[in-house]
CSV table of C-alpha atoms in Angstrom, one decimal:
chain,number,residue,atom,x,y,z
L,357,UNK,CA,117.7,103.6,75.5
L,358,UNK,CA,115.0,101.1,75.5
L,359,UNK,CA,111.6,101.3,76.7
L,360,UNK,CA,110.4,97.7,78.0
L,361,UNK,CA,106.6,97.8,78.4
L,362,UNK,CA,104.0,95.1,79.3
L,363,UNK,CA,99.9,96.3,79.0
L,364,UNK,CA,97.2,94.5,79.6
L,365,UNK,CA,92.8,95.2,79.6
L,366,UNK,CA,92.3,95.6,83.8
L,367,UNK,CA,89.6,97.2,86.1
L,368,UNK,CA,91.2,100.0,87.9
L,369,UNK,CA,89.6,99.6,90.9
L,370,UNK,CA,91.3,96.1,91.6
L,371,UNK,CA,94.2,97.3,90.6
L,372,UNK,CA,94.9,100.6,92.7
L,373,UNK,CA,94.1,98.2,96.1
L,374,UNK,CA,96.4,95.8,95.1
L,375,UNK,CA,99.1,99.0,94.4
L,376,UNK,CA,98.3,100.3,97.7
L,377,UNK,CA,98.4,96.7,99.7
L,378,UNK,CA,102.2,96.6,97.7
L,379,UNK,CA,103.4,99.9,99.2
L,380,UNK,CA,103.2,101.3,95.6
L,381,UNK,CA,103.5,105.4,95.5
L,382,UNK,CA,102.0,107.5,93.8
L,383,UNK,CA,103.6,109.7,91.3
L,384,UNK,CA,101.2,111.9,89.4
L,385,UNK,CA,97.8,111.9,87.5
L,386,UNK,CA,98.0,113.5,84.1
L,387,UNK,CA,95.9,114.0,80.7
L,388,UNK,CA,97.7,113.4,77.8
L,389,UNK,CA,96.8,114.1,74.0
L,390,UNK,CA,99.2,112.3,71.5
L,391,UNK,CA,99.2,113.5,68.0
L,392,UNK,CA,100.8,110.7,65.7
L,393,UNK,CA,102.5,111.8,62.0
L,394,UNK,CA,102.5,110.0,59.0
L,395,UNK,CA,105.9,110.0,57.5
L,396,UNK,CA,106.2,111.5,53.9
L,397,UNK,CA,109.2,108.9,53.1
L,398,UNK,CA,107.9,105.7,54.3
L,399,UNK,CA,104.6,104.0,55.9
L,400,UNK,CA,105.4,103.7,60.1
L,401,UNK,CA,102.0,101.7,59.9
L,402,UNK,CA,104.1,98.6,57.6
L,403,UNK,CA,107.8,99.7,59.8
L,404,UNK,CA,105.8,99.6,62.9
L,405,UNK,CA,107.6,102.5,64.4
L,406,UNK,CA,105.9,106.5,65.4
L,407,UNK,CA,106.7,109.8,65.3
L,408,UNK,CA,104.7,111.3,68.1
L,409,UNK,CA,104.0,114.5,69.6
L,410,UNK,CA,102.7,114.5,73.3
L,411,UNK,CA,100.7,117.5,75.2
L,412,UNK,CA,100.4,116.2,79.3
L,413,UNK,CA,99.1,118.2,81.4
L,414,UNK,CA,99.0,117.7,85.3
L,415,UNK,CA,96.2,117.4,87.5
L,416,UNK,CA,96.0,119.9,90.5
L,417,UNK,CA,93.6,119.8,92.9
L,418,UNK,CA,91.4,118.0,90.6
L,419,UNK,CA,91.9,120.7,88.0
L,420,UNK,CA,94.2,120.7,85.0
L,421,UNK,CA,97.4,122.7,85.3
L,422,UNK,CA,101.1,123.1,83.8
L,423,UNK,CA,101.6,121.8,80.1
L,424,UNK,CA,104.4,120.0,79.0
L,425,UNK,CA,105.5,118.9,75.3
L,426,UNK,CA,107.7,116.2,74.2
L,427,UNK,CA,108.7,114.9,70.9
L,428,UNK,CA,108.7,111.0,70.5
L,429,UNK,CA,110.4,108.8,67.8
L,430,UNK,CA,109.3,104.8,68.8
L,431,UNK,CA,111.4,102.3,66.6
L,432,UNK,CA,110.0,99.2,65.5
L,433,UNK,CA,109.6,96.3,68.7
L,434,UNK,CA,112.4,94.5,69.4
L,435,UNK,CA,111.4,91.5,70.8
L,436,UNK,CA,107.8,89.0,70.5
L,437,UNK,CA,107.8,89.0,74.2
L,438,UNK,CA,106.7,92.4,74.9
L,439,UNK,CA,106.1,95.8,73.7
L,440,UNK,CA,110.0,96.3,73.8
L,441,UNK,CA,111.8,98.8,71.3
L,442,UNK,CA,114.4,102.0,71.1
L,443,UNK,CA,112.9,104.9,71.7
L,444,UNK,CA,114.2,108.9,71.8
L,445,UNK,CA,112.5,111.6,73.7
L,446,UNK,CA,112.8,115.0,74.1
L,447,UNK,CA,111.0,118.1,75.5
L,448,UNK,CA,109.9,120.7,73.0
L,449,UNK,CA,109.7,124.2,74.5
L,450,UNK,CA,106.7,125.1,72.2
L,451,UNK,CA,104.0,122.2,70.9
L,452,UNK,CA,102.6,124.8,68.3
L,453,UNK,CA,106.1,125.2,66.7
L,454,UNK,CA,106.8,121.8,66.4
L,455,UNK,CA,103.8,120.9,65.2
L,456,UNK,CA,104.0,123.5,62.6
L,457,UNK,CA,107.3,122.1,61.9
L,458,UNK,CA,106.7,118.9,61.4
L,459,UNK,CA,104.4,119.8,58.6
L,460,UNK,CA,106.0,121.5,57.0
L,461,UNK,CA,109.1,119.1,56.4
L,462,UNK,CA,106.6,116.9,55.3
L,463,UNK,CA,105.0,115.4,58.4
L,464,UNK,CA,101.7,115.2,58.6
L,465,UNK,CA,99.0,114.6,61.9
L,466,UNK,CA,97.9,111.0,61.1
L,467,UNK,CA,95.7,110.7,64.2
L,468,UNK,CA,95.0,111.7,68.2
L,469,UNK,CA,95.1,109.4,71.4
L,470,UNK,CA,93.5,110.9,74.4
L,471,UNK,CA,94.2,109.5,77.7
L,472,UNK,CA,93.8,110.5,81.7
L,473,UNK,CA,97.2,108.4,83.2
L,474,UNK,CA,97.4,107.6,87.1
L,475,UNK,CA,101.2,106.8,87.5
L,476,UNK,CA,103.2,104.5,90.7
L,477,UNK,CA,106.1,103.6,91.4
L,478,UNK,CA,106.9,100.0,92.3
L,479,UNK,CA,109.7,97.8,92.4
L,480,UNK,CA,112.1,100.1,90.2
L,481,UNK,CA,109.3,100.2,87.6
L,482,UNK,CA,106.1,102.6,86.5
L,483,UNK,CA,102.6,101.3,86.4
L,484,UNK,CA,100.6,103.3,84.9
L,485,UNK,CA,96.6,102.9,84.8
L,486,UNK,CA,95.1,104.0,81.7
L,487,UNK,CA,91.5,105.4,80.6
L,488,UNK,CA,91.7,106.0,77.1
L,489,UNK,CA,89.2,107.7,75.3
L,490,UNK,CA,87.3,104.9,72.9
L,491,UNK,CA,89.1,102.0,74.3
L,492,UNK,CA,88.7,101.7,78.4
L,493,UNK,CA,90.8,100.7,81.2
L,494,UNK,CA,94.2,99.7,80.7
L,495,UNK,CA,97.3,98.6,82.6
L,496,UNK,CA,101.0,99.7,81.7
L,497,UNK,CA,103.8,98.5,83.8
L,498,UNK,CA,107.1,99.9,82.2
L,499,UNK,CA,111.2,100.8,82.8
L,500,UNK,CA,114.1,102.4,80.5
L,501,UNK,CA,117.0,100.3,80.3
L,502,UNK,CA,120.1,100.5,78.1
L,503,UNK,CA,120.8,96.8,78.4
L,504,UNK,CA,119.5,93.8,80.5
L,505,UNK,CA,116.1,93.9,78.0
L,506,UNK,CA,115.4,90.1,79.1
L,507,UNK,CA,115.8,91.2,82.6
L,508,UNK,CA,113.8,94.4,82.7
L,509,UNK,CA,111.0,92.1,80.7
L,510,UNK,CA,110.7,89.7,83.5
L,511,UNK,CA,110.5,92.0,86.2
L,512,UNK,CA,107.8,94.3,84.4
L,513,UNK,CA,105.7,90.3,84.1
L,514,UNK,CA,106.4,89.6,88.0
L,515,UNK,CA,105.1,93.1,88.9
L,516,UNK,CA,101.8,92.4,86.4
L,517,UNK,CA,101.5,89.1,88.6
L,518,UNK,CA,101.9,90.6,91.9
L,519,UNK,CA,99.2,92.9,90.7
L,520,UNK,CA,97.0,90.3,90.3
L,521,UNK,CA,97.3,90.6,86.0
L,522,UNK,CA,98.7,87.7,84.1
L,523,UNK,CA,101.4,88.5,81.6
L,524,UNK,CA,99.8,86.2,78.8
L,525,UNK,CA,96.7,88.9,78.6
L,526,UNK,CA,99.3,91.5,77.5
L,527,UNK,CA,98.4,93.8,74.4
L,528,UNK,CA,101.5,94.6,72.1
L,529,UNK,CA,99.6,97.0,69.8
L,530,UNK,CA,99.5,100.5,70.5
L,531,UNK,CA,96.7,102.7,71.2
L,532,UNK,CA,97.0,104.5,68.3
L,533,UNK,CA,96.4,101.0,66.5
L,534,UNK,CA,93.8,99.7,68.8
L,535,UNK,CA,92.1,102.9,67.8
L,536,UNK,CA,93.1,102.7,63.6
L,537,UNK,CA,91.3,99.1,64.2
L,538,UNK,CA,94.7,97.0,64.5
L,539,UNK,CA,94.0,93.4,66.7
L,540,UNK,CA,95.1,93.3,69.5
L,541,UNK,CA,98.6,91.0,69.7
């Protein structure tokens, strides 16, 4: 599977009325705390890929509830066009275990991104508007493919335009490397 993901800097405000004028629906509003590992065998930093641990929790009535945990492996971009790479997922029934886990094989917490995520659906794709803690206001539009990348790409930049962003602003380093003091590609 592939994640194909576009982000660009953007003022929320601008952004959800151009979402609502587009018919775009609203999926959920979350908090999210990733922990990143450093890898005992090689650098991810110099392989550019992650080993991530997520905690989201959905808002409720304006108050946090339900927690869920997944385990992330990011591979290393695929492409120079966006933030496209391979990426495996999977739910972890208890973030305290694997946490515990993953140091103990060797793993070890390299750094935290905190983020509150406001997520829509539109055209096929998620946009995602992003406030993250020590960085601002950020714009994700994203899909999963397992083929078509060049496709999925295009459509992710058309839905940025309709939304008023222009695909040429977009950001390909992380958050985690926006925060470790990466420039921003």
């Amino acid at each position: 599977m592939y994640e194909v993901e576009v982000k660009v800097r953007a003022d929320h405000g601008a952004v959800r009325e151009r979402l609502d004028a587009a018919g775009a629906e609203q999926e959920n509003r979350v908090a999210q705390t990733d922990t990143y590992y450093d890898a005992p065998h090689r650098d991810f930093a110099e392989t550019d890929e992650a080993l991530r641990l997520r905690r989201e929790s959905r808002y409720e009535g304006g108050e946090l509830a339900d927690e869920e945990t997944v385990v992330t492996y990011k591979g290393p971009l695929v492409d120079e066009s966006s933030k496209t790479r391979r990426e495996y997922e999977t739910g972890v029934e208890d973030g305290e275990t694997m946490d515990a886990i993953c140091e103990a094989v060797g793993f070890e917490p390299a750094a935290t991104v905190e983020k509150d995520r406001e997520r829509f659906a539109l055209d096929g794709y998620t946009v995602s508007l992003d406030s993250v803690s020590g960085l601002g206001e950020f714009v994700e539009v994203e899909v999963e493919v397992e083929s078509g990348v060049d496709d999925a790409r295009e459509g992710a930049f058309a839905v940025l335009r309709d939304l008023g962003l222009d695909p040429d602003d977009q950001i390909r380093t992380s958050y985690l490397g926006m925060l470790l003091g990466a420039p921003e590609e």
